[in-house]
XYZ file of C-alpha atoms in Angstrom:
640
model
C 29.040 20.800 -25.433
C 30.212 18.379 -27.962
C 28.203 16.864 -30.619
C 28.528 13.336 -29.187
C 27.145 15.157 -25.757
C 24.163 16.228 -27.586
C 23.082 12.778 -28.634
C 22.859 11.981 -25.233
C 20.047 14.345 -24.608
C 18.279 13.592 -27.491
C 18.135 9.755 -26.213
C 17.079 8.242 -23.033
C 18.454 9.969 -19.584
C 21.573 8.230 -18.775
C 21.650 6.312 -15.422
C 24.947 7.149 -14.790
C 23.332 9.623 -11.774
C 22.539 6.951 -10.030
C 25.685 6.161 -9.054
C 26.514 9.675 -7.765
C 26.850 10.387 -4.086
C 26.024 14.132 -4.336
C 22.209 15.180 -4.343
C 22.161 18.510 -6.298
C 18.761 20.732 -5.425
C 19.045 23.180 -7.959
C 21.000 23.333 -11.577
C 22.239 27.260 -12.136
C 22.181 27.503 -15.990
C 23.686 30.537 -16.835
C 27.043 32.229 -18.875
C 29.524 32.835 -16.604
C 31.047 36.067 -18.081
C 28.108 37.760 -17.846
C 26.591 36.872 -14.004
C 29.105 34.332 -12.352
C 31.145 36.934 -10.595
C 28.152 38.849 -9.687
C 24.416 37.511 -9.187
C 25.383 33.980 -9.542
C 27.956 34.036 -7.215
C 25.076 35.936 -4.815
C 22.418 33.334 -5.433
C 24.743 30.311 -5.076
C 25.266 31.552 -1.487
C 21.756 32.395 -0.619
C 20.650 29.096 -1.857
C 23.167 27.373 0.327
C 22.049 29.603 3.320
C 18.687 28.059 3.177
C 19.912 24.639 3.135
C 19.649 23.718 -0.676
C 22.776 22.264 -2.491
C 22.859 24.193 -5.771
C 25.234 22.968 -8.783
C 27.503 25.820 -10.058
C 29.301 24.271 -12.663
C 33.087 24.168 -12.292
C 33.002 25.229 -8.353
C 31.076 21.913 -7.710
C 32.910 19.631 -10.053
C 34.395 16.186 -8.442
C 37.927 15.735 -9.228
C 38.858 12.739 -11.122
C 35.614 13.264 -13.454
C 35.230 14.520 -16.818
C 34.008 17.855 -16.763
C 30.892 17.418 -19.315
C 30.088 13.959 -17.673
C 29.724 15.547 -14.139
C 27.708 18.649 -15.378
C 25.326 16.362 -17.292
C 25.000 14.369 -14.189
C 24.512 17.127 -11.970
C 21.520 18.391 -14.393
C 20.131 14.967 -14.089
C 19.990 14.834 -10.643
C 19.011 18.214 -9.738
C 15.154 18.895 -8.606
C 14.965 22.206 -10.125
C 16.477 24.249 -12.876
C 17.233 27.842 -13.074
C 18.036 29.419 -16.402
C 19.614 32.676 -16.007
C 18.965 34.369 -19.443
C 21.390 37.589 -20.113
C 22.222 39.438 -22.865
C 25.410 36.867 -23.880
C 23.494 33.521 -23.111
C 22.691 32.564 -26.677
C 26.353 33.168 -27.561
C 27.149 30.146 -25.337
C 26.324 26.653 -26.996
C 26.623 24.872 -23.859
C 23.920 27.351 -21.978
C 21.450 26.602 -25.210
C 22.338 22.445 -24.795
C 21.667 22.843 -21.429
C 18.412 24.351 -21.881
C 17.148 21.561 -24.457
C 18.214 18.895 -21.687
C 16.106 21.272 -19.031
C 12.991 21.899 -20.919
C 12.952 18.134 -21.883
C 13.463 16.751 -18.571
C 9.931 17.522 -17.092
C 11.325 19.117 -14.044
C 10.550 22.833 -13.111
C 12.423 25.197 -14.962
C 12.574 28.955 -13.395
C 13.263 31.515 -15.904
C 15.419 34.711 -14.729
C 15.698 37.285 -17.389
C 18.428 39.331 -16.426
C 18.207 43.176 -18.194
C 16.472 40.732 -21.152
C 13.000 40.948 -22.236
C 11.275 37.698 -22.922
C 10.179 39.317 -26.385
C 14.107 39.195 -27.386
C 13.604 35.445 -27.169
C 10.627 35.086 -29.539
C 12.041 37.216 -32.019
C 15.635 35.816 -32.542
C 16.269 37.071 -36.151
C 15.657 40.642 -35.304
C 16.498 40.921 -31.614
C 19.736 41.046 -29.308
C 20.347 37.426 -29.858
C 19.982 37.454 -33.699
C 23.839 37.979 -34.328
C 24.706 35.018 -31.979
C 22.309 32.592 -33.914
C 23.806 33.678 -37.203
C 27.125 32.517 -35.811
C 25.804 28.953 -34.749
C 24.008 28.705 -38.057
C 27.364 28.596 -39.643
C 29.119 26.208 -37.256
C 26.176 24.030 -36.077
C 23.533 21.647 -38.271
C 20.090 23.114 -38.765
C 18.738 20.515 -36.521
C 20.601 21.680 -33.601
C 19.936 25.362 -34.069
C 16.260 24.982 -34.279
C 16.561 22.975 -31.087
C 18.202 25.787 -29.472
C 15.658 28.222 -30.848
C 12.468 25.915 -29.676
C 14.000 25.633 -26.096
C 14.027 29.484 -25.634
C 10.649 29.839 -26.999
C 9.355 27.723 -24.476
C 10.944 29.333 -21.865
C 8.917 32.253 -22.636
C 5.865 30.411 -22.169
C 6.782 29.933 -18.501
C 6.021 32.573 -15.853
C 9.505 34.340 -15.079
C 11.554 36.504 -13.107
C 12.451 39.566 -14.865
C 15.012 41.853 -13.764
C 15.890 45.221 -15.388
C 18.324 47.412 -13.745
C 16.116 50.233 -14.277
C 13.252 48.514 -12.212
C 15.407 47.330 -9.550
C 17.858 50.016 -9.544
C 20.745 47.862 -9.653
C 19.665 45.894 -6.068
C 20.402 42.187 -6.994
C 19.754 41.265 -3.328
C 16.068 41.979 -4.055
C 16.388 39.727 -7.172
C 18.356 37.008 -5.464
C 15.555 36.510 -2.649
C 12.638 36.518 -5.502
C 14.626 33.651 -7.129
C 15.368 31.907 -3.547
C 11.584 31.984 -2.938
C 10.535 30.706 -5.933
C 12.864 27.706 -5.674
C 11.674 26.801 -2.084
C 8.305 26.798 -3.315
C 9.091 24.050 -5.893
C 11.570 22.275 -3.546
C 9.251 19.725 -1.489
C 11.957 18.149 0.870
C 11.315 14.365 1.716
C 9.788 14.555 4.919
C 9.117 11.008 7.058
C 5.506 10.147 7.053
C 3.596 10.327 10.928
C 4.113 6.973 12.566
C 2.596 6.103 15.735
C 4.836 6.887 18.701
C 5.101 3.606 20.351
C 5.861 0.903 17.324
C 6.185 -2.624 18.727
C 7.404 -6.029 17.035
C 8.209 -3.907 13.549
C 11.969 -3.603 13.703
C 12.839 -7.495 12.996
C 10.238 -6.993 10.215
C 11.308 -3.774 8.669
C 15.420 -4.883 8.934
C 14.039 -8.149 6.852
C 12.421 -5.989 4.147
C 15.557 -3.566 3.893
C 17.780 -6.104 3.426
C 15.544 -7.572 0.785
C 15.257 -4.199 -0.750
C 18.901 -3.597 -1.087
C 20.607 -7.027 -1.207
C 18.241 -9.728 -2.473
C 16.474 -8.044 -5.355
C 17.909 -7.920 -8.481
C 16.506 -5.896 -12.080
C 16.111 -2.177 -12.697
C 13.058 -1.793 -10.217
C 12.652 -3.586 -6.932
C 9.268 -4.453 -6.065
C 8.149 -5.418 -2.524
C 4.624 -6.627 -1.545
C 3.371 -6.530 2.028
C 0.381 -8.776 2.495
C -1.524 -9.736 5.362
C -5.099 -9.481 7.044
C -6.446 -6.264 8.274
C -5.265 -4.657 11.278
C -1.965 -6.907 11.216
C 0.357 -3.842 11.022
C 0.971 -3.562 7.130
C 0.741 0.184 6.835
C 3.061 0.217 9.885
C 5.418 -1.971 8.499
C 5.585 0.157 5.290
C 5.739 3.553 7.034
C 8.810 2.440 9.008
C 10.837 1.393 5.702
C 9.645 4.394 4.230
C 11.087 6.274 6.859
C 14.319 4.544 7.192
C 15.116 5.633 3.415
C 14.018 8.995 3.863
C 16.722 9.128 6.666
C 19.183 7.215 4.290
C 18.408 9.597 1.304
C 18.977 6.728 -1.204
C 16.249 7.714 -3.343
C 15.972 11.066 -5.571
C 12.131 11.210 -4.836
C 10.086 9.451 -2.296
C 6.472 9.356 -2.374
C 3.826 7.628 0.296
C 0.480 7.135 -1.097
C -2.651 6.019 0.892
C -5.458 4.575 -0.836
C -8.005 5.092 1.871
C -10.894 3.268 0.443
C -14.467 4.422 1.624
C -16.487 1.084 1.558
C -19.755 3.371 2.205
C -19.494 5.698 -1.091
C -20.213 4.974 -4.837
C -17.344 2.603 -6.177
C -17.236 4.328 -9.173
C -16.929 7.810 -7.972
C -14.585 6.882 -5.281
C -12.506 5.207 -7.833
C -12.143 8.448 -10.308
C -11.635 10.762 -7.249
C -8.998 8.293 -5.684
C -7.305 7.985 -9.048
C -6.888 11.828 -9.326
C -5.522 12.484 -5.942
C -3.025 9.591 -5.979
C -1.752 11.371 -9.568
C -1.465 14.430 -8.185
C 0.034 13.275 -4.970
C 2.634 11.265 -6.811
C 3.493 14.255 -9.416
C 3.451 16.909 -6.466
C 6.036 14.181 -4.528
C 8.193 13.327 -7.546
C 8.364 16.372 -9.691
C 7.689 18.830 -7.096
C 4.888 20.395 -9.446
C 2.217 22.266 -8.087
C -1.483 20.818 -8.805
C -2.222 23.959 -10.696
C 0.350 23.147 -13.292
C 0.560 19.561 -13.563
C -1.527 18.911 -16.743
C -1.292 15.422 -18.607
C -0.273 12.970 -15.903
C 1.039 10.386 -18.911
C 3.151 13.459 -20.328
C 4.714 13.724 -16.680
C 4.820 10.058 -15.601
C 6.917 9.615 -19.221
C 9.749 11.545 -17.915
C 9.784 9.664 -14.610
C 12.967 8.098 -15.457
C 14.936 11.495 -15.626
C 14.432 11.886 -11.821
C 16.437 9.321 -10.897
C 16.007 6.249 -8.362
C 12.694 6.977 -6.868
C 10.635 5.286 -3.669
C 6.672 5.119 -3.937
C 4.466 3.230 -1.655
C 1.260 2.386 -2.238
C -0.751 1.599 0.551
C -3.989 -0.399 1.076
C -4.292 -1.730 -2.597
C -7.510 -3.564 -3.370
C -7.560 -3.783 -7.061
C -4.664 -4.170 -9.718
C -6.346 -1.555 -11.715
C -5.338 1.390 -9.124
C -1.735 0.322 -9.209
C -1.614 0.350 -12.954
C -3.282 3.849 -13.172
C -0.740 5.051 -10.816
C 2.208 3.408 -11.961
C 1.536 3.534 -15.694
C 4.804 1.741 -16.745
C 7.351 0.199 -14.397
C 9.781 0.025 -16.906
C 10.186 3.474 -17.363
C 11.573 4.227 -13.882
C 14.986 4.855 -13.301
C 17.377 1.708 -12.349
C 17.406 1.904 -8.607
C 13.831 2.564 -7.729
C 11.480 0.730 -5.673
C 7.785 0.100 -5.314
C 6.354 -1.070 -2.019
C 2.821 -2.039 -2.157
C 0.772 -3.233 0.591
C -2.594 -5.543 0.141
C -4.910 -7.812 2.112
C -4.842 -9.791 -1.422
C -1.970 -11.985 -2.269
C -2.849 -12.368 -5.948
C -2.770 -8.498 -6.703
C 0.720 -8.201 -5.442
C 1.908 -11.600 -7.302
C -0.165 -10.048 -10.775
C 2.010 -6.803 -10.378
C 5.207 -9.002 -9.196
C 5.024 -10.650 -12.491
C 6.060 -7.457 -14.159
C 9.520 -7.397 -12.582
C 11.738 -9.522 -9.972
C 9.796 -9.131 -6.667
C 9.662 -10.225 -2.957
C 6.393 -10.804 -1.163
C 6.387 -10.367 2.801
C 3.948 -11.759 4.794
C 3.094 -9.607 7.643
C 3.008 -11.494 10.674
C 0.963 -10.954 13.892
C 2.762 -10.400 16.932
C 4.388 -12.917 19.266
C 3.261 -13.019 23.014
C 5.680 -10.923 24.498
C 5.410 -8.070 21.919
C 1.463 -8.421 22.042
C 1.528 -7.931 25.896
C 3.853 -4.870 25.463
C 1.937 -3.003 22.951
C -1.466 -3.887 25.089
C 0.512 -2.803 28.277
C 1.758 0.654 26.374
C -1.833 1.468 25.292
C -3.632 0.083 28.587
C -0.943 1.449 31.334
C 0.817 4.075 29.528
C 4.488 3.591 30.487
C 3.879 -0.384 30.137
C 3.913 -1.171 33.748
C 1.460 -3.572 35.141
C -0.080 -3.007 38.128
C -0.003 -6.424 40.161
C -3.869 -6.892 40.524
C -4.512 -6.382 36.706
C -1.797 -8.640 35.391
C -3.657 -11.700 35.056
C -6.309 -10.124 33.270
C -4.124 -8.010 31.073
C -2.369 -11.462 29.675
C -5.895 -12.770 29.234
C -7.116 -9.869 26.903
C -3.662 -9.594 25.175
C -3.999 -13.514 24.125
C -7.692 -12.909 23.041
C -6.095 -10.088 20.431
C -4.326 -13.187 18.827
C -1.111 -10.880 18.029
C -3.559 -8.365 15.980
C -1.927 -4.799 16.727
C -5.371 -3.115 16.053
C -6.990 -5.286 18.372
C -4.280 -4.696 20.950
C -4.415 -1.028 20.538
C -8.158 -0.802 20.530
C -8.416 -2.886 23.649
C -5.809 -1.269 25.647
C -7.068 2.302 24.852
C -10.628 1.447 25.735
C -9.178 0.277 29.239
C -6.670 2.983 29.801
C -8.927 4.821 32.297
C -10.470 1.922 33.969
C -8.224 1.372 36.814
C -10.423 1.305 39.900
C -11.199 -2.125 41.955
C -14.603 -1.952 40.445
C -13.644 -1.739 37.060
C -11.172 -4.571 37.798
C -14.253 -6.623 39.164
C -16.390 -5.751 36.112
C -15.001 -4.123 33.172
C -11.662 -5.946 33.148
C -13.601 -9.151 33.307
C -15.945 -8.574 30.558
C -12.690 -6.880 28.455
C -12.207 -10.040 26.194
C -16.186 -10.464 25.368
C -16.098 -6.733 24.544
C -13.414 -7.277 22.424
C -15.285 -9.235 20.178
C -18.039 -6.780 19.588
C -16.181 -3.345 19.466
C -16.842 -1.889 16.109
C -13.349 -0.394 15.343
C -11.582 -3.836 15.154
C -14.809 -5.660 13.480
C -15.289 -3.069 10.980
C -11.716 -3.335 9.733
C -12.302 -7.269 9.601
C -15.865 -7.083 7.894
C -14.404 -4.739 5.162
C -12.466 -7.873 3.804
C -15.573 -9.726 4.207
C -17.743 -7.289 2.226
C -15.332 -7.306 -0.439
C -15.524 -11.100 -1.246
C -17.874 -12.558 -3.881
C -20.949 -14.506 -2.979
C -19.262 -17.996 -3.038
C -16.246 -16.667 -1.400
C -18.451 -15.427 1.569
C -20.316 -18.907 1.642
C -17.151 -20.790 1.993
C -15.597 -17.979 4.340
C -18.593 -18.560 6.837
C -18.421 -22.555 6.024
C -14.909 -22.511 7.649
C -15.606 -20.079 10.410
C -18.481 -21.776 11.741
C -17.679 -25.386 10.845
C -14.431 -26.305 9.220
C -11.635 -24.293 10.954
C -9.499 -26.823 12.768
C -10.427 -29.505 9.895
C -8.411 -30.983 7.323
C -8.442 -29.184 4.191
C -8.809 -32.190 2.118
C -11.792 -33.452 4.239
C -13.335 -30.004 3.791
C -12.976 -29.864 0.312
C -14.429 -33.617 -0.276
C -17.717 -32.517 1.619
C -17.883 -29.020 -0.509
C -17.399 -31.219 -4.049
C -20.500 -33.374 -3.114
C -22.469 -29.956 -3.375
C -20.902 -28.992 -6.988
C -23.001 -30.828 -9.349
C -26.208 -30.575 -7.039
C -29.045 -27.629 -7.028
C -27.840 -26.965 -3.359
C -26.263 -24.045 -3.768
C -22.801 -25.424 -3.948
C -19.628 -24.242 -5.371
C -18.516 -24.013 -9.259
C -15.215 -22.880 -8.491
C -14.136 -24.605 -5.437
C -10.332 -24.231 -5.728
C -10.728 -20.815 -7.125
C -12.859 -19.805 -4.157
C -10.566 -21.222 -1.309
C -7.594 -19.747 -3.268
C -9.126 -16.125 -2.979
C -9.751 -16.164 0.454
C -6.036 -17.445 1.069
C -4.549 -14.474 -1.235
C -6.963 -12.301 0.786
C -5.265 -13.163 4.283
C -8.495 -14.487 5.572
C -7.857 -18.102 5.824
C -4.307 -19.936 6.249
C -3.322 -23.474 5.547
C -1.423 -24.634 8.145
C 1.021 -27.504 6.980
C 3.002 -27.464 10.435
C -0.028 -29.821 11.544
C 0.716 -32.420 8.768
C 0.571 -32.246 4.786
C -0.721 -35.652 4.262
C -4.328 -34.051 4.039
C -3.299 -30.830 2.703
C -2.925 -29.186 5.824
C -5.554 -27.504 8.633
C -7.983 -24.910 8.003
C -7.074 -21.871 10.175
C -8.075 -18.371 10.508
C -7.403 -15.584 13.008
C -9.714 -15.884 16.095
C -11.187 -12.419 15.837
C -11.777 -13.335 11.786
C -13.823 -16.856 13.337
C -15.596 -14.295 15.776
C -16.826 -12.306 12.706
C -17.847 -15.214 10.434
C -19.830 -16.535 13.391
C -21.702 -13.145 13.860
C -21.983 -12.675 10.296
C -23.532 -16.278 10.107
C -26.085 -15.749 12.687
C -27.245 -12.183 11.809
C -27.870 -13.554 8.067
C -29.602 -16.585 9.386
C -27.470 -18.911 7.407
C -24.874 -20.457 9.727
C -26.134 -20.859 13.141
C -23.162 -21.171 16.127
C -24.693 -21.954 19.593
C -22.928 -20.717 22.467
C -23.310 -21.353 26.507
C -26.291 -23.961 26.389
C -28.491 -21.911 24.117
C -30.705 -23.649 21.571
C -30.779 -20.931 19.188
C -34.024 -21.533 18.430
C -34.945 -17.862 18.101
C -32.540 -17.414 15.488
C -33.586 -20.544 13.362
C -37.406 -19.397 13.565
C -36.613 -16.475 11.687
C -35.584 -18.068 8.674
C -34.959 -21.990 9.133
C -34.863 -22.409 5.318
C -31.736 -20.279 5.168
C -29.680 -22.312 7.615
C -26.968 -24.160 5.945
C -24.731 -25.105 8.973
C -25.633 -25.605 12.538
C -22.753 -26.280 15.204
C -23.885 -27.011 18.948
C -20.369 -27.756 19.645
C -19.888 -25.070 22.417
C -23.608 -25.168 23.467
C -22.974 -27.517 26.351
C -24.974 -30.749 26.904
C -28.687 -30.140 26.207
C -31.476 -32.149 25.161
C -33.150 -31.691 21.692
C -36.017 -33.522 19.712
C -35.397 -34.394 15.919
C -38.631 -32.205 15.082
C -36.187 -29.307 15.871
C -34.754 -30.008 12.443
C -37.794 -30.517 10.628
C -38.116 -26.820 8.909
C -33.991 -27.046 8.392
C -34.655 -27.933 4.764
C -31.255 -26.400 3.217
C -29.156 -27.985 6.123
C -25.575 -29.094 5.044
C -23.609 -29.347 8.304
C -24.694 -30.515 11.726
C -22.247 -30.547 14.817
C -24.219 -32.291 17.865
C -21.241 -32.760 19.813
C -22.498 -33.818 23.562
C -26.254 -33.191 22.640
C -29.147 -35.868 23.505
C -31.498 -35.918 20.712
C -34.958 -37.983 20.833
C -37.477 -38.709 18.135
C -37.506 -39.253 14.727
C -34.194 -38.886 13.001
C -35.063 -39.638 9.478
C -36.677 -35.764 9.108
C -33.296 -34.766 8.802
C -32.617 -32.649 5.471
C -31.451 -35.112 2.636
C -29.155 -32.346 1.760
C -27.041 -33.093 5.078
C -23.252 -33.846 4.032
C -21.285 -33.617 7.349
C -22.841 -34.980 10.601
C -20.349 -35.084 13.796
C -21.779 -36.197 16.888
C -18.844 -36.758 19.043
C -19.179 -37.561 22.785
C -22.994 -38.849 22.366
C -24.263 -39.458 25.409
C -24.062 -43.524 26.476
C -27.472 -43.934 26.652
C -27.795 -42.712 23.359
C -28.130 -45.256 20.328
C -26.822 -43.872 16.761
C -29.572 -42.860 14.847
C -30.835 -44.792 11.552
C -29.986 -42.487 8.843
C -30.703 -42.577 5.227
C -28.884 -39.796 3.916
C -27.524 -40.416 0.576
C -25.533 -37.334 0.042
C -23.711 -37.531 3.675
C -19.903 -37.339 3.172
C -18.781 -37.150 6.634
C -19.885 -38.671 9.643
C -18.107 -38.879 13.028
C -19.264 -40.445 15.874
C -15.996 -40.672 17.863
C -15.286 -40.642 21.384
C -18.655 -42.125 21.748
C -17.178 -45.550 23.023
C -20.002 -45.816 25.736
C -22.889 -45.752 23.296
C -25.400 -48.412 23.277
C -25.161 -50.713 20.389
C -27.896 -50.895 17.641
């Protein structure tokens, strides 16, 4: 190698390999006159026999490329380095300079001492290499000679394969197989991640994301964020994209890291063990380093650019710190690398994306046709629906709201329920059963449990009262609590923004922008909110003509919202509300009330009483904090 070439080794790894269209697995560092015609040629053949692509200097060079440039690029691309140290090895300046680069690359280096002892490399002044180094001292700078010396010393610290003619009795076949076995132990071929057999409605979104990665995103490192609510299919989409690139072999190394949070465990302990697991997996996937040899994670990550363009997926991220402790510095990644992160929190993805040019893809619910197909596949196996089940299957599929998780769970739970008795019983109850299914609700409840106190309260307010309302109207009602002592919102816009970022709330602007859009949420999330509100006694949603008295009597002072909109027409006395001293939101659609209305809590901010019975007089209220009053669709009510 020339002096100018050596300077390239001293600096950052050259990005020229990124443009190579040849993917070398093994770089064979050796002195040709000693071993090329015999052992190296046999080793090259053996490596190819097991499916690996070794680089063997001139035999592997591409026409039209400078010799050194191609060798250097091959060294950079190769995932495993084999240094065959023979008696004349130290005489070659090319072997020694390649060795320096190999030792600095951070990749696995396999020493093979071919009729040479490791101790010969430790005592260069007196051993068989002394004469060669004396010549180097006359022609090379002291710094360069010292680099070569250090590289040879470091090579002796690695567990090596030692071949002595007397030990192997000249049988190089045994040596060849031993080297191949060690190389294979380091070479982890990138495999597709497991994905369910039937994937529906993913291809269009996958193609859009792949196009974005390939064409629409500029900069040295590409970042793609996949955001959506729990169960929407973020992981499935990420796996589909990952497997596409496994097949294309566009990246030098790939790693799919699943965070897998356990909300029931101690968060500090989970964080530490999770971090170590992710770091170990990344080093194994990218550097092919066994866990026992990994050492300092920072040490290895600082060498990551030498691995060439890589693809890393971090699935189900819930804190930015998790990303920062795995991807220590995005600027260290080689040009052309790509990071894909899935999360329920848009804010986290925006924070990470701020470090580079990025694209955020919102994972959408399945359309009606895809929903029906996915449900049918899990419920009926082949997707064909018996005629007598068709209408009920449509109803259950529709109730899932395009949520893949719910479609799979509901379909699987009904897959063995095909009798006429099942049709008249279990299938008729399937929609209601879906709302109580633990597998679905536990995924959604985890998102709720991660919210702050104020975010939880706002989520329940929307689920039980404001879903379908104008955003600006709800905001004005919430603002009225801000300066009061009624447990109001101190960070109103921040709390709502976080609910949106976490994919729990959607602002639907298609129904009008003049009032900020409409507050919306997935039907199963709304069902979760209603269940949580009833369980903790703060938000009572009355269904099917029940009065909810039992729920309220358990803790009337906790009741913040009371909604009779779906309770059917029934008669109530105003004394019903006597103990509800913290009542903020009251929906009485269709109810008939008697008694003294002045006993309603002065904290009431919102009163909606649509379809008031025609014999009912609108109550005379003295509620100084009331912000929203709605007596619409009550034109036949008697006047005062």
